[in-house]
Coordinates of N, CA and C and ligand atoms in Angstrom, one line a residue:
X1 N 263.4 133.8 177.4 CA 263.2 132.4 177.9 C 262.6 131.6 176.8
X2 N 263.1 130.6 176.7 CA 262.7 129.3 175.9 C 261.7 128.7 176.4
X3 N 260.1 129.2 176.5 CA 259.1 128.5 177.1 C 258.5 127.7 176.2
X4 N 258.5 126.4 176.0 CA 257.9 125.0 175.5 C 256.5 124.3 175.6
X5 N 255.7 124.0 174.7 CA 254.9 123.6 175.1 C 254.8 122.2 174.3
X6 N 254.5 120.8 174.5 CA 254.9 120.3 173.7 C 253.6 119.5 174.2
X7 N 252.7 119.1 173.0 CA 251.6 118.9 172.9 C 251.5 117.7 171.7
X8 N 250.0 116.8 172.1 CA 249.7 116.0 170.9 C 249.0 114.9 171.9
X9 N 248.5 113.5 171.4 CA 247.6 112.6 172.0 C 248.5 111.7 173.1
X10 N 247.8 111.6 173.4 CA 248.4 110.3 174.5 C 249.2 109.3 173.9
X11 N 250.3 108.8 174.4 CA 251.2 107.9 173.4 C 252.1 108.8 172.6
X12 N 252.0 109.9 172.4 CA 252.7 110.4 171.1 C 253.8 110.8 170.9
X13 N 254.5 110.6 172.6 CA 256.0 110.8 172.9 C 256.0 111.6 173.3
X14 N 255.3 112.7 174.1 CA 255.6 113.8 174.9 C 256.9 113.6 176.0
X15 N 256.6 112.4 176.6 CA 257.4 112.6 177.7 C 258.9 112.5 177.1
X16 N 259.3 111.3 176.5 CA 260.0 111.3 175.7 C 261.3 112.3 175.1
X17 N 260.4 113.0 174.2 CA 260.6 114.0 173.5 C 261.3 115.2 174.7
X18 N 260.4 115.0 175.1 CA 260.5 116.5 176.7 C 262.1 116.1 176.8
X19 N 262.3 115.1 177.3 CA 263.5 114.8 178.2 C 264.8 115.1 177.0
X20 N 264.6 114.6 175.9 CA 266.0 115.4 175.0 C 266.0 116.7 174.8
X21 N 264.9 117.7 174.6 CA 264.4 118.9 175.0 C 265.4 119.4 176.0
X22 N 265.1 119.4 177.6 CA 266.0 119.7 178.1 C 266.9 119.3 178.6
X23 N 267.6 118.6 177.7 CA 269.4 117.9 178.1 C 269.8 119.0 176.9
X24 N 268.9 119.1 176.0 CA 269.6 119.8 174.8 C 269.5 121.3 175.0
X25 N 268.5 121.8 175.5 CA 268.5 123.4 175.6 C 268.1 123.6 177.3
X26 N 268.5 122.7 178.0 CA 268.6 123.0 179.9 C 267.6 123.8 180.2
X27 N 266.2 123.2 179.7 CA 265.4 123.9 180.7 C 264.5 122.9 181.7
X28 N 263.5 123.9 182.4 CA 262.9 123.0 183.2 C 261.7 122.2 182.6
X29 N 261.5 120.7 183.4 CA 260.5 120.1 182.5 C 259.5 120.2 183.7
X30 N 258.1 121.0 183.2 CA 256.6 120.6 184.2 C 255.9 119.5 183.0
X31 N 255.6 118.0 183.8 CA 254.5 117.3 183.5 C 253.6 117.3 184.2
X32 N 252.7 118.1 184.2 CA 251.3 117.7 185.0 C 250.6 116.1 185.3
X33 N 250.7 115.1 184.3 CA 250.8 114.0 184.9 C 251.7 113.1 185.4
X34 N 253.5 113.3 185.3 CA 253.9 113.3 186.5 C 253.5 113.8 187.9
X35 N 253.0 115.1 187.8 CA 252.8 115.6 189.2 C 252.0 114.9 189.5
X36 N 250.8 114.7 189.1 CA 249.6 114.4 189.1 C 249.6 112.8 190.2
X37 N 251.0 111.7 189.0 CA 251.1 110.7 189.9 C 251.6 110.7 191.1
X38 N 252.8 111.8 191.2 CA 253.4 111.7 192.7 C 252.2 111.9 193.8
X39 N 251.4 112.9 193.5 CA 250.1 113.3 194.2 C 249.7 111.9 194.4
X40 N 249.3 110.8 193.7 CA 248.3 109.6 194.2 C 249.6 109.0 194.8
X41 N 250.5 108.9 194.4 CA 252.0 107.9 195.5 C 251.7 108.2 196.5
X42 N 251.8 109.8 196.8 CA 251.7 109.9 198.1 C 250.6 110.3 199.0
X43 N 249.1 110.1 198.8 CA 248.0 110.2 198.8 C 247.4 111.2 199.5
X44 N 247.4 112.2 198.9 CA 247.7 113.5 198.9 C 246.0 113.9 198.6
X45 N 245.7 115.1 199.1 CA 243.9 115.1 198.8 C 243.9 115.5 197.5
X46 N 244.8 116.3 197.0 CA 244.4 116.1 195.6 C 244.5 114.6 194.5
X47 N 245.8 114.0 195.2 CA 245.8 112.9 194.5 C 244.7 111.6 194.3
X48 N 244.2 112.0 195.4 CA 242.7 111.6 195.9 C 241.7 111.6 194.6
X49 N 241.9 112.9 194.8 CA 240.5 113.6 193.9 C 241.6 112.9 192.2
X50 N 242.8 113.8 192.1 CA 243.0 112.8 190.4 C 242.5 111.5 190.4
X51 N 242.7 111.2 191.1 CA 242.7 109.2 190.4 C 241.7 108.6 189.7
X52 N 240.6 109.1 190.8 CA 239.1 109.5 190.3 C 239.0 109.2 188.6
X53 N 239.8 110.4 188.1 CA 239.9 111.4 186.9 C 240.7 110.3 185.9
X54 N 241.5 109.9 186.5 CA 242.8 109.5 185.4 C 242.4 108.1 185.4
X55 N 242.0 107.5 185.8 CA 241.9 106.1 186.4 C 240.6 105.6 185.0
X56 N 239.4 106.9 184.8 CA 238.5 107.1 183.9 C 238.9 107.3 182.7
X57 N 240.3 107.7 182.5 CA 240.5 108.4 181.2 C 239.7 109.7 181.2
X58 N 239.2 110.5 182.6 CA 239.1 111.8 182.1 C 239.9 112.7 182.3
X59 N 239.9 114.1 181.9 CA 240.3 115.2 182.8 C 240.4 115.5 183.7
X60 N 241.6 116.1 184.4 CA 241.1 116.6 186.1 C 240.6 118.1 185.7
X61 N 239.7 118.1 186.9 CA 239.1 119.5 186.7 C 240.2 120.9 186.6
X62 N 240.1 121.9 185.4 CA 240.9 123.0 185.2 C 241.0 123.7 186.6
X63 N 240.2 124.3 187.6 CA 240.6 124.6 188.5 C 241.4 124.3 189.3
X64 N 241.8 122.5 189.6 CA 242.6 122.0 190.1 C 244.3 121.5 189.6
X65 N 243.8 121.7 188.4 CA 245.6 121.5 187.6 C 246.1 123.0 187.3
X66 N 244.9 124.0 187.5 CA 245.6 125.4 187.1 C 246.6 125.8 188.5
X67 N 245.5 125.6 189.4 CA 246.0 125.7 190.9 C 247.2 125.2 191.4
X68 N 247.4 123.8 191.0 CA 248.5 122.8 191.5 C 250.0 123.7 189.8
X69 N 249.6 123.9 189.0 CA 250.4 124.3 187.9 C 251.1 125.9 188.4
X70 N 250.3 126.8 189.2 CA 251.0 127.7 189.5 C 251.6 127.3 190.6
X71 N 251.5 126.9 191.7 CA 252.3 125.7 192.8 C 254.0 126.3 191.9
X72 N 253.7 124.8 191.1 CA 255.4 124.3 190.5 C 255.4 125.3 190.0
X73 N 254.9 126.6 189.2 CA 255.6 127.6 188.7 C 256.9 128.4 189.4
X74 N 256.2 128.5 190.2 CA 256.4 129.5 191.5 C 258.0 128.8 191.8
X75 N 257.9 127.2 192.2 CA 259.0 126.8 192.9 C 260.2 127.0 191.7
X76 N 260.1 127.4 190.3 CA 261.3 127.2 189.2 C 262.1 128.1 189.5
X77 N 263.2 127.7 189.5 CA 264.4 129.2 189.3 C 265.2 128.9 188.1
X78 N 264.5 128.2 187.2 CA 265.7 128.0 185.8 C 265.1 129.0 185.3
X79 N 266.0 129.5 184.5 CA 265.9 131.0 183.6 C 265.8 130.8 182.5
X80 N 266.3 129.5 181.8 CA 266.4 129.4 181.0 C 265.2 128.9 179.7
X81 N 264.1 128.2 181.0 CA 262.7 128.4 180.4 C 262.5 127.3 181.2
X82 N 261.2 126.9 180.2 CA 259.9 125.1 180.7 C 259.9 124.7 179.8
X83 N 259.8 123.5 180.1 CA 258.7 122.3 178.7 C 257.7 121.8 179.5
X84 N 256.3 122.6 178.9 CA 255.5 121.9 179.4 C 254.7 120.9 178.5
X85 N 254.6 119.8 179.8 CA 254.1 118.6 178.7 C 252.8 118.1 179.4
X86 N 251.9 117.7 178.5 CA 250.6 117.2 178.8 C 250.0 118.5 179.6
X87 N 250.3 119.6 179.4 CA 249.6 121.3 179.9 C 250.2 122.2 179.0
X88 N 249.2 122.9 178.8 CA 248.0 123.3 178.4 C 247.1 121.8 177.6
X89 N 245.7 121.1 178.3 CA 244.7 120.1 177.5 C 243.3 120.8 177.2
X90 N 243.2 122.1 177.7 CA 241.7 122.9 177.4 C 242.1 124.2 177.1
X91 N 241.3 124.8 176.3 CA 241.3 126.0 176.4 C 242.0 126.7 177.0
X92 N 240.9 126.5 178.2 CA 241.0 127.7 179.4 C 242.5 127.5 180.1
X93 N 243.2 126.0 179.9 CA 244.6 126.3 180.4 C 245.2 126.8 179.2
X94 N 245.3 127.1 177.8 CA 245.7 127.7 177.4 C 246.2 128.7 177.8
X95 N 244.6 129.6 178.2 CA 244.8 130.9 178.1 C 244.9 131.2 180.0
X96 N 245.1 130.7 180.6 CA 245.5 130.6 182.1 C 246.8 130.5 182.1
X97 N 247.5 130.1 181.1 CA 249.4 129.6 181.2 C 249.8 130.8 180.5
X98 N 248.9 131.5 180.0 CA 249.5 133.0 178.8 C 249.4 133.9 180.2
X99 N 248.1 134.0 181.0 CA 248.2 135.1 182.0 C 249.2 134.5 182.6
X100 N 249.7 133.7 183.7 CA 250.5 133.1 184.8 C 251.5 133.2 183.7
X101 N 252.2 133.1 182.7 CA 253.2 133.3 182.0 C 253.6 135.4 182.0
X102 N 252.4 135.5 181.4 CA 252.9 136.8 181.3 C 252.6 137.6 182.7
X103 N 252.2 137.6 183.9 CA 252.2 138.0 185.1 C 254.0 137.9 185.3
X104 N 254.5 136.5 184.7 CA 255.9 136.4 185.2 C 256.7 137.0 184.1
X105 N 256.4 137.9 183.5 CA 256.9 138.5 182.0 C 257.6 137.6 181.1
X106 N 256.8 136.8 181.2 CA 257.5 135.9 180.1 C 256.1 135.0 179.1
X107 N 256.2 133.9 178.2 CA 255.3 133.6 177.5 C 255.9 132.4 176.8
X108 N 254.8 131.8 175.7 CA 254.9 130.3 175.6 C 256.1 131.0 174.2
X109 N 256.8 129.7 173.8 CA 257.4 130.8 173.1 C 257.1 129.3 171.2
X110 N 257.2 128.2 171.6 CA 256.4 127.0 170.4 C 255.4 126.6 171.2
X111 N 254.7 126.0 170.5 CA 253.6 125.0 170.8 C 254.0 123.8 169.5
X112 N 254.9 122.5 170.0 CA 255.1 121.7 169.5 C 254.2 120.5 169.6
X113 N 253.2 120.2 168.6 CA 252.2 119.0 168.3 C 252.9 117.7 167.5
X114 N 253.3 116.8 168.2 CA 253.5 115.7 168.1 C 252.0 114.7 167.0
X115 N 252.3 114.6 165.8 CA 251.5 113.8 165.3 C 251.7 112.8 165.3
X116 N 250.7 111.7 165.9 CA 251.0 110.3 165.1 C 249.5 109.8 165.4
X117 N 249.6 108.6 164.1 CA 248.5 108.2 163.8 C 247.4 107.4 164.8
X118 N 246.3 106.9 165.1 CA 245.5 106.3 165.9 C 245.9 105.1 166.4
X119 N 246.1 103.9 165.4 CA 246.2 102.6 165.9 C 248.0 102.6 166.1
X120 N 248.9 103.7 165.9 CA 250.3 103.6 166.4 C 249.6 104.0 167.7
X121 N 249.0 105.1 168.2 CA 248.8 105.5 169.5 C 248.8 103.8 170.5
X122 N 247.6 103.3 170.4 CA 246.6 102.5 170.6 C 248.2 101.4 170.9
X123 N 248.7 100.6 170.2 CA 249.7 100.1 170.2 C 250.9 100.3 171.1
X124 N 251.3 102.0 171.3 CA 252.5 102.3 172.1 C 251.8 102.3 173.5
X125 N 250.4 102.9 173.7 CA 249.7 102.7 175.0 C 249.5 101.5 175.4
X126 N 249.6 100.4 175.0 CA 249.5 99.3 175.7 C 250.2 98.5 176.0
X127 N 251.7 99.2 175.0 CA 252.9 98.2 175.3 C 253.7 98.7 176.3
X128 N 252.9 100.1 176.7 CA 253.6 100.7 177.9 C 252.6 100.3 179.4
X129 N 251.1 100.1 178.9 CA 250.9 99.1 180.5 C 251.6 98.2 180.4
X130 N 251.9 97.1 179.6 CA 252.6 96.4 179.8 C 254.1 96.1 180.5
X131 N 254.4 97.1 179.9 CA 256.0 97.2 181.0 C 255.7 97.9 182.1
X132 N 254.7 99.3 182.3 CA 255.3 100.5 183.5 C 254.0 99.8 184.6
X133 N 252.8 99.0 183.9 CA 252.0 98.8 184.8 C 250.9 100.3 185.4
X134 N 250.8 100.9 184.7 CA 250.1 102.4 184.6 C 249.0 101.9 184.5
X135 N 248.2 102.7 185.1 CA 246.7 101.9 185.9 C 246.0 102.4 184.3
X136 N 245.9 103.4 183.7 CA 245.4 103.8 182.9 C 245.9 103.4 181.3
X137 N 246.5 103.2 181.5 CA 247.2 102.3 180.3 C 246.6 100.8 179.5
X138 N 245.1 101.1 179.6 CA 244.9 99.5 179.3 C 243.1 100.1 178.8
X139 N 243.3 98.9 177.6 CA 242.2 99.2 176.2 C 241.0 100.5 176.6
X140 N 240.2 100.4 178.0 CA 239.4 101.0 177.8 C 239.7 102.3 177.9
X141 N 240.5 102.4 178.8 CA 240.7 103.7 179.5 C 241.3 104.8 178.4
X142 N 242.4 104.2 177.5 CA 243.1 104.5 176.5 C 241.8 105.4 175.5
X143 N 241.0 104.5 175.2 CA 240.0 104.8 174.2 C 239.1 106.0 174.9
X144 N 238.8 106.1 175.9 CA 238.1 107.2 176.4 C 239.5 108.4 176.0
X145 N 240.5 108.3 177.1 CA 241.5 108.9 176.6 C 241.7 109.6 175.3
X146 N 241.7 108.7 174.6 CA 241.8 109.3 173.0 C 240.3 110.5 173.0
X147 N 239.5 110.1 173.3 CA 238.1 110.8 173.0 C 238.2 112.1 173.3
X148 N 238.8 112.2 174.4 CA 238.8 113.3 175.6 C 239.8 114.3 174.9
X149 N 240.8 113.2 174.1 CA 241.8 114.4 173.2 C 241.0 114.9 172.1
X150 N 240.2 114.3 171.4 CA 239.7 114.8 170.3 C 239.2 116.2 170.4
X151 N 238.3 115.7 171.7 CA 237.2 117.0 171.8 C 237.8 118.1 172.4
X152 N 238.5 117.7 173.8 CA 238.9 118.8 174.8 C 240.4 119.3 174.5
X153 N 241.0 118.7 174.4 CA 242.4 119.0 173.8 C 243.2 119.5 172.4
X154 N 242.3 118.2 171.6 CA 243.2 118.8 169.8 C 242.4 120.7 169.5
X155 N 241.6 121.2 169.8 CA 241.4 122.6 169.9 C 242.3 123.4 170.3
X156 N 243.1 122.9 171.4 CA 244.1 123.8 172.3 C 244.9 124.1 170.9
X157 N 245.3 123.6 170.0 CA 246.0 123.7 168.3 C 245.5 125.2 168.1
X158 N 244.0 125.4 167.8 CA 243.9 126.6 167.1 C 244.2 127.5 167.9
X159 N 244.5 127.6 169.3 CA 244.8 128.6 170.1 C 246.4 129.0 169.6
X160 N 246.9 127.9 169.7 CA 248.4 128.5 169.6 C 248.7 128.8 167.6
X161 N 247.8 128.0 166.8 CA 247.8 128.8 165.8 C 247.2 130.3 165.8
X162 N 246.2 130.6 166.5 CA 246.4 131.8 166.7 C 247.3 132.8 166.7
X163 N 248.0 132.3 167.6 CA 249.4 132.7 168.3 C 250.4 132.8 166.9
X164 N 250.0 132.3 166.2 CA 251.6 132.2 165.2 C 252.8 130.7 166.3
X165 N 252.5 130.4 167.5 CA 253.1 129.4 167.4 C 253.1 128.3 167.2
X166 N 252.7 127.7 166.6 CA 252.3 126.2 166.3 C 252.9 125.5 165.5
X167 N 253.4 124.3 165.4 CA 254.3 123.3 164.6 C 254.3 122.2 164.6
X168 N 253.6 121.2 163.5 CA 253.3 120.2 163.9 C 254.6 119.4 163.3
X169 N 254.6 118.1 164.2 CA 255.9 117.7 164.1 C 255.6 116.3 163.6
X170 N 256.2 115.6 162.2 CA 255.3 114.1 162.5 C 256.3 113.3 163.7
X171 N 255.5 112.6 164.5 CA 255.9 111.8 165.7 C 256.3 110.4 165.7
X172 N 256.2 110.2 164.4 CA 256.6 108.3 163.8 C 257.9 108.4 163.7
X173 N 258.8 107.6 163.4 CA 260.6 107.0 163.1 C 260.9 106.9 164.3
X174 N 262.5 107.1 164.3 CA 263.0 107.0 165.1 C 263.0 107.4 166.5
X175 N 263.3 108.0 167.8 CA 263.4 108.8 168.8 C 264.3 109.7 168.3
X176 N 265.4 109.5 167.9 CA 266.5 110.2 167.4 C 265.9 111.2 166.4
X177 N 265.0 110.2 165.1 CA 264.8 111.0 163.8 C 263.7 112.3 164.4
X178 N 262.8 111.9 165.3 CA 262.3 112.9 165.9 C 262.7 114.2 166.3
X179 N 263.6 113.7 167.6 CA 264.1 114.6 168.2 C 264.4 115.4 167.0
X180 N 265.7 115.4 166.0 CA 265.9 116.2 165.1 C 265.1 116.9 164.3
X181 N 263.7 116.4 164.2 CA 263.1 117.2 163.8 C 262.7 118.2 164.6
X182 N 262.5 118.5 165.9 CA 262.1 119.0 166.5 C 263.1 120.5 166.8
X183 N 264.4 119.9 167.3 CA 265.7 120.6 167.2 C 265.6 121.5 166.3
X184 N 265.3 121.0 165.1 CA 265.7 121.9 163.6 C 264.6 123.2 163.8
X185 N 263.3 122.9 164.3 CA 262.8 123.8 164.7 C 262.3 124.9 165.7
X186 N 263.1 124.3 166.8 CA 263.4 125.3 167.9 C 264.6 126.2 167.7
X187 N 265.4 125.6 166.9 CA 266.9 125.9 166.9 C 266.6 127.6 165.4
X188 N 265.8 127.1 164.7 CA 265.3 127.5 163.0 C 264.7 129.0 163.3
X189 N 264.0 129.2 164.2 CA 263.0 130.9 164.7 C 264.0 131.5 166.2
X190 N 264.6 130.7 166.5 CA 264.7 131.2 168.0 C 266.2 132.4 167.9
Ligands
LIG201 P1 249.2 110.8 178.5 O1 249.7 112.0 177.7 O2 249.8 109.5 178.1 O3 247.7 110.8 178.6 P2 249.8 112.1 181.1 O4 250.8 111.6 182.1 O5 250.1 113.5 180.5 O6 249.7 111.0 180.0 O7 248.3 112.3 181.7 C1 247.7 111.2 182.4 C2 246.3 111.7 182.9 O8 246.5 112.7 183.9 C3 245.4 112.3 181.9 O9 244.6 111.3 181.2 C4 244.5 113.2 182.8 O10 243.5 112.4 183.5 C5 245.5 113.7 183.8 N1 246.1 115.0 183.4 C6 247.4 115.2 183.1 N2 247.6 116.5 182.8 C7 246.3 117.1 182.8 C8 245.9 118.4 182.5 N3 246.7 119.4 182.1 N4 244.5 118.7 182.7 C9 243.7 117.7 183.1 N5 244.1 116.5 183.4 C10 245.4 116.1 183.3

């Protein structure tokens, strides 16, 4: 199985990226902040408790996204693998997606980090409140956002260099010039 992890700051094209991912190699895509929003659409007690979270630019509590994360595991029948995007952001989901991975005999198989620079970040997040209207999408929230990656998230890196999987990808050009880079490297070990 082709299990994906595609990682990097807020803005840096995760979602993006995800979606040529699996048109190109058909697997399934989990975003935890997708789910996360359908949860507040439909006001749902967890979605409750996220908004709280997201609305701050913090984290939802690991208990609750590990919880809601084995949920969608459970429901996938593609064989083919996941992309997960915006999960693993701590540690501990790191190493919570290795057990719940390998319980299902399977495992992460990249951890692809999307680089791009701060004030590109800063720039693509606000020109996306501007179009999607994302409650979180606007100066302050963004900036905590970024913080929250620094500390709690850019770490989750040394876990998967641990691993021997890790690959950082630069995240600036094109969508296209991206994607290819990324391709070249899923396509290059696998
Ligand atoms: P972005 O990558 O642009 O921040 P996401 O849609 O991935 O967007 O996440 C939006 C928000 O949802 C995050 O700021 C966080 O509050 C919450 N969230 C999403 N995924 C997780 C996660 N794995 N753990 C904790 N909180 C999460």
């Amino acid at each position: 199985m082709l299990n994906v992890v595609i990682f990097g700051a807020p803005g840096s094209g995760k979602g993006t990226q995800s979606k040529l991912i699996i048109k190109e190699f058909g697997l399934e895509h989990i975003s935890t902040g997708d789910v996360l929003r359908t949860e507040m659409k439909n006001g749902t007690e967890l979605g409750k408790i996220a908004k709280g979270y997201i609305e701050k630019g913090q984290l939802v509590p690991d208990e609750l996204i590990i919880g809601m994360l084995a949920k969608v595991l459970d429901s996938i029948e593609n064989k083919n693998g996941v992309i997960f995007d915006g999960f693993p952001r701590t540690i501990k989901q790191a190493e919570e997606l290795k057990k719940m991975l390998n319980e299902r005999k399977t495992d992460v198989k990249y951890a692809i980090n999307l680089d791009v620079e701060e004030d590109e970040l800063i720039n693509r997040l606000l020109e996306r409140g501007r179009l999607s209207g994302r409650s979180d999408d606007n100066l302050e929230t963004i900036k905590n956002r970024l913080e929250v990656y620094h500390s709690q998230t850019a770490p989750v890196a040394g876990f998967y260099i641990k691993e021997g999987k890790h690959h950082t990808i630069k995240g600036v050009g094109t969508i296209e010039e991206i994607f290819e880079r990324i391709k070249k490297k899923l396509c290059q070990t696998s």
